[in-house]
PDB file of C-alpha atoms in Angstrom:
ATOM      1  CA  UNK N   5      87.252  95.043 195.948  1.00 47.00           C
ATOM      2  CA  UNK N   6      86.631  97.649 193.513  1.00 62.00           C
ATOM      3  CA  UNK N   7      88.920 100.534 193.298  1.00 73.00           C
ATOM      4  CA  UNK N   8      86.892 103.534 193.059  1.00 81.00           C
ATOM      5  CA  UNK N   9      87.688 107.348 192.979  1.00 89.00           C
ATOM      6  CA  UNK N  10      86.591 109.459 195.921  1.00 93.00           C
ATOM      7  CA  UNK N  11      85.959 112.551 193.514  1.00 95.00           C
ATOM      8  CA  UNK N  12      85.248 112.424 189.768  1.00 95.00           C
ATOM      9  CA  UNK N  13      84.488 115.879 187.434  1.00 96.00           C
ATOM     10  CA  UNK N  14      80.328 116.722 186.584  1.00 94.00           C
ATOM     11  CA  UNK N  15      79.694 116.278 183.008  1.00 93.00           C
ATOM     12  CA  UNK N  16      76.593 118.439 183.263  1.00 90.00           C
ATOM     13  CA  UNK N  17      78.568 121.616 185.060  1.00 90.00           C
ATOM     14  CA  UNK N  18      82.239 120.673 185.246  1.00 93.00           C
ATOM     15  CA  UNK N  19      81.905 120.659 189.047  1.00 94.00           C
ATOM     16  CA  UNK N  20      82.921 118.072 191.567  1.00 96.00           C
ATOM     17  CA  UNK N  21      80.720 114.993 192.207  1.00 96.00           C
ATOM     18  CA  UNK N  22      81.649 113.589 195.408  1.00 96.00           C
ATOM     19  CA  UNK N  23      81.156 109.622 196.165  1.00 94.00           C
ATOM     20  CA  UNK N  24      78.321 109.183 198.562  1.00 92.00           C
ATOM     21  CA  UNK N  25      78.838 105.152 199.287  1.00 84.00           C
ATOM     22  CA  UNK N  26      81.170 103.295 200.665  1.00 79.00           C
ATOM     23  CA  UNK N  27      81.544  99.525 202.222  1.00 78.00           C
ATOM     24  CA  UNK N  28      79.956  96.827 199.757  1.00 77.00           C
ATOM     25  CA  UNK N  29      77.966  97.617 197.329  1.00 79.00           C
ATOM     26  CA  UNK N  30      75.965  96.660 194.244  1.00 82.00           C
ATOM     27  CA  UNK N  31      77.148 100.159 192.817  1.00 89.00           C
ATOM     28  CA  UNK N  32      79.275 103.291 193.547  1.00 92.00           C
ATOM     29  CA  UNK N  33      77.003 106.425 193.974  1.00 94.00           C
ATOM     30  CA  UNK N  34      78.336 109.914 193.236  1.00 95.00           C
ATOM     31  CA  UNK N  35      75.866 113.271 193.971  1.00 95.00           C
ATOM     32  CA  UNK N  36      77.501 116.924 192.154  1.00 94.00           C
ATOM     33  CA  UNK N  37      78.640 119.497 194.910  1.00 94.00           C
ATOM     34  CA  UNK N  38      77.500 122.359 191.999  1.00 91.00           C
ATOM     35  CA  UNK N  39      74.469 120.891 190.145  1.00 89.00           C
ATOM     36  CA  UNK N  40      73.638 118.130 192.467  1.00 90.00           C
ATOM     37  CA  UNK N  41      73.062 115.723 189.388  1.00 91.00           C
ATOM     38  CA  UNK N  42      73.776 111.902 190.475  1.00 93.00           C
ATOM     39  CA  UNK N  43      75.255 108.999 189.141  1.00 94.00           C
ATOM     40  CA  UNK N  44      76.728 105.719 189.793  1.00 93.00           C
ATOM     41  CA  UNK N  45      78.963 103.398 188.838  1.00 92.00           C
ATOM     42  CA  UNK N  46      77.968  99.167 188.689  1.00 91.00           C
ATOM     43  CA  UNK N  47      79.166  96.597 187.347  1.00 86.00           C
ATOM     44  CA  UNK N  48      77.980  93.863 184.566  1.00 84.00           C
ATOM     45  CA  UNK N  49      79.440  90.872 183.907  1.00 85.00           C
ATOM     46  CA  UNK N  50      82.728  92.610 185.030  1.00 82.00           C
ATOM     47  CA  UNK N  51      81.906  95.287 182.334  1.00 89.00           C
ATOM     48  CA  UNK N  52      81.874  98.743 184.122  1.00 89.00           C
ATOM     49  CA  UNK N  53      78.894 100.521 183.652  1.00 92.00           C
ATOM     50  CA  UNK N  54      78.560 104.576 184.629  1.00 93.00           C
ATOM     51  CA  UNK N  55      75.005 106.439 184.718  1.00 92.00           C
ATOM     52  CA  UNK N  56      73.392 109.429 185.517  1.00 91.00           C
ATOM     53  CA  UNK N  57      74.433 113.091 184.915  1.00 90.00           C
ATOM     54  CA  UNK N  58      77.413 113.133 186.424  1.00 93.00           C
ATOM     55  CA  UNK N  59      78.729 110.708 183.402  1.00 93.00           C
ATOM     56  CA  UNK N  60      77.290 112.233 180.848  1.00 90.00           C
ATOM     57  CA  UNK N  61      75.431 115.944 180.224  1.00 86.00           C
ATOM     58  CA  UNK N  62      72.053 116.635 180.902  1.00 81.00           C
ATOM     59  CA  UNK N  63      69.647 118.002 179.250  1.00 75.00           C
ATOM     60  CA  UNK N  64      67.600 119.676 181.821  1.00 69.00           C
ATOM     61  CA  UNK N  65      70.888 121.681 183.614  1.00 59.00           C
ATOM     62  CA  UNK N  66      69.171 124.779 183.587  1.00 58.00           C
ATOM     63  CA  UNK N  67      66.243 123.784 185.832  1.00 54.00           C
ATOM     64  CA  UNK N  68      68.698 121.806 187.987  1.00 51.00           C
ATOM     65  CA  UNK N  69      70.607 124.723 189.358  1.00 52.00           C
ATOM     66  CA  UNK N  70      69.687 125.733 193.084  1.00 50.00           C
TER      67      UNK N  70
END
Protein backbone atom coordinates (compact mmCIF):
# COMPACT_ATOMS: atom_id res chain seq x y z
CA UNK A 1 0.00 0.00 0.00
CA UNK A 2 1.26 3.28 -0.87
CA UNK A 3 1.25 5.97 1.65
CA UNK A 4 -0.01 8.98 0.05
CA UNK A 5 -0.85 12.57 1.31
CA UNK A 6 -4.47 13.66 1.30
CA UNK A 7 -3.38 17.39 0.49
CA UNK A 8 -0.14 18.52 -1.17
CA UNK A 9 0.73 22.57 -2.04
CA UNK A 10 0.05 23.84 -6.12
CA UNK A 11 3.26 24.60 -7.71
CA UNK A 12 1.49 26.70 -10.32
CA UNK A 13 -0.53 29.03 -7.54
CA UNK A 14 0.64 27.92 -4.11
CA UNK A 15 -2.91 26.68 -3.45
CA UNK A 16 -4.14 23.38 -2.17
CA UNK A 17 -4.43 20.36 -4.53
CA UNK A 18 -6.66 17.95 -3.00
CA UNK A 19 -6.31 13.98 -3.81
CA UNK A 20 -9.17 12.92 -5.96
CA UNK A 21 -8.48 8.85 -5.82
CA UNK A 22 -8.51 6.54 -3.49
CA UNK A 23 -8.69 2.46 -3.23
CA UNK A 24 -6.10 0.78 -5.75
CA UNK A 25 -4.70 2.41 -8.18
CA UNK A 26 -2.18 2.59 -11.02
CA UNK A 27 -1.59 6.31 -9.79
CA UNK A 28 -2.58 8.93 -7.14
CA UNK A 29 -4.55 11.86 -8.78
CA UNK A 30 -4.54 15.34 -7.23
CA UNK A 31 -6.92 18.38 -8.95
CA UNK A 32 -5.89 22.35 -7.36
CA UNK A 33 -8.84 23.83 -5.21
CA UNK A 34 -7.37 27.53 -6.67
CA UNK A 35 -6.12 26.89 -10.24
CA UNK A 36 -7.65 23.56 -10.81
CA UNK A 37 -4.29 22.31 -12.48
CA UNK A 38 -3.93 18.32 -12.03
CA UNK A 39 -1.43 15.94 -11.35
CA UNK A 40 -0.62 12.56 -10.22
CA UNK A 41 1.59 10.58 -8.64
CA UNK A 42 2.70 6.67 -10.20
CA UNK A 43 5.03 4.63 -9.75
CA UNK A 44 8.04 3.00 -11.97
CA UNK A 45 9.95 0.32 -11.15
CA UNK A 46 9.36 1.45 -7.48
CA UNK A 47 10.77 4.89 -8.60
CA UNK A 48 8.11 7.58 -7.70
CA UNK A 49 7.14 9.54 -10.44
CA UNK A 50 4.95 13.07 -9.96
CA UNK A 51 3.29 14.97 -13.08
CA UNK A 52 1.20 17.61 -14.02
CA UNK A 53 0.96 21.21 -12.68
CA UNK A 54 0.43 20.63 -9.44
CA UNK A 55 4.28 19.26 -9.29
CA UNK A 56 5.74 21.59 -11.12
CA UNK A 57 4.66 25.39 -12.56
CA UNK A 58 2.87 25.97 -15.52
CA UNK A 59 3.27 27.91 -18.06
CA UNK A 60 -0.16 28.75 -19.13
CA UNK A 61 -1.44 29.91 -15.25
CA UNK A 62 -2.84 32.93 -16.48
CA UNK A 63 -5.43 31.39 -18.84
CA UNK A 64 -6.09 28.71 -16.20
CA UNK A 65 -7.66 30.94 -13.63
CA UNK A 66 -11.61 30.72 -13.41
Amino acid sequence: MIDAPETVTCKTCGGTACRTTWGTTNAICYRCTECHAGGHIAYDDGSEVRQGGVFRSLQNYATRRV
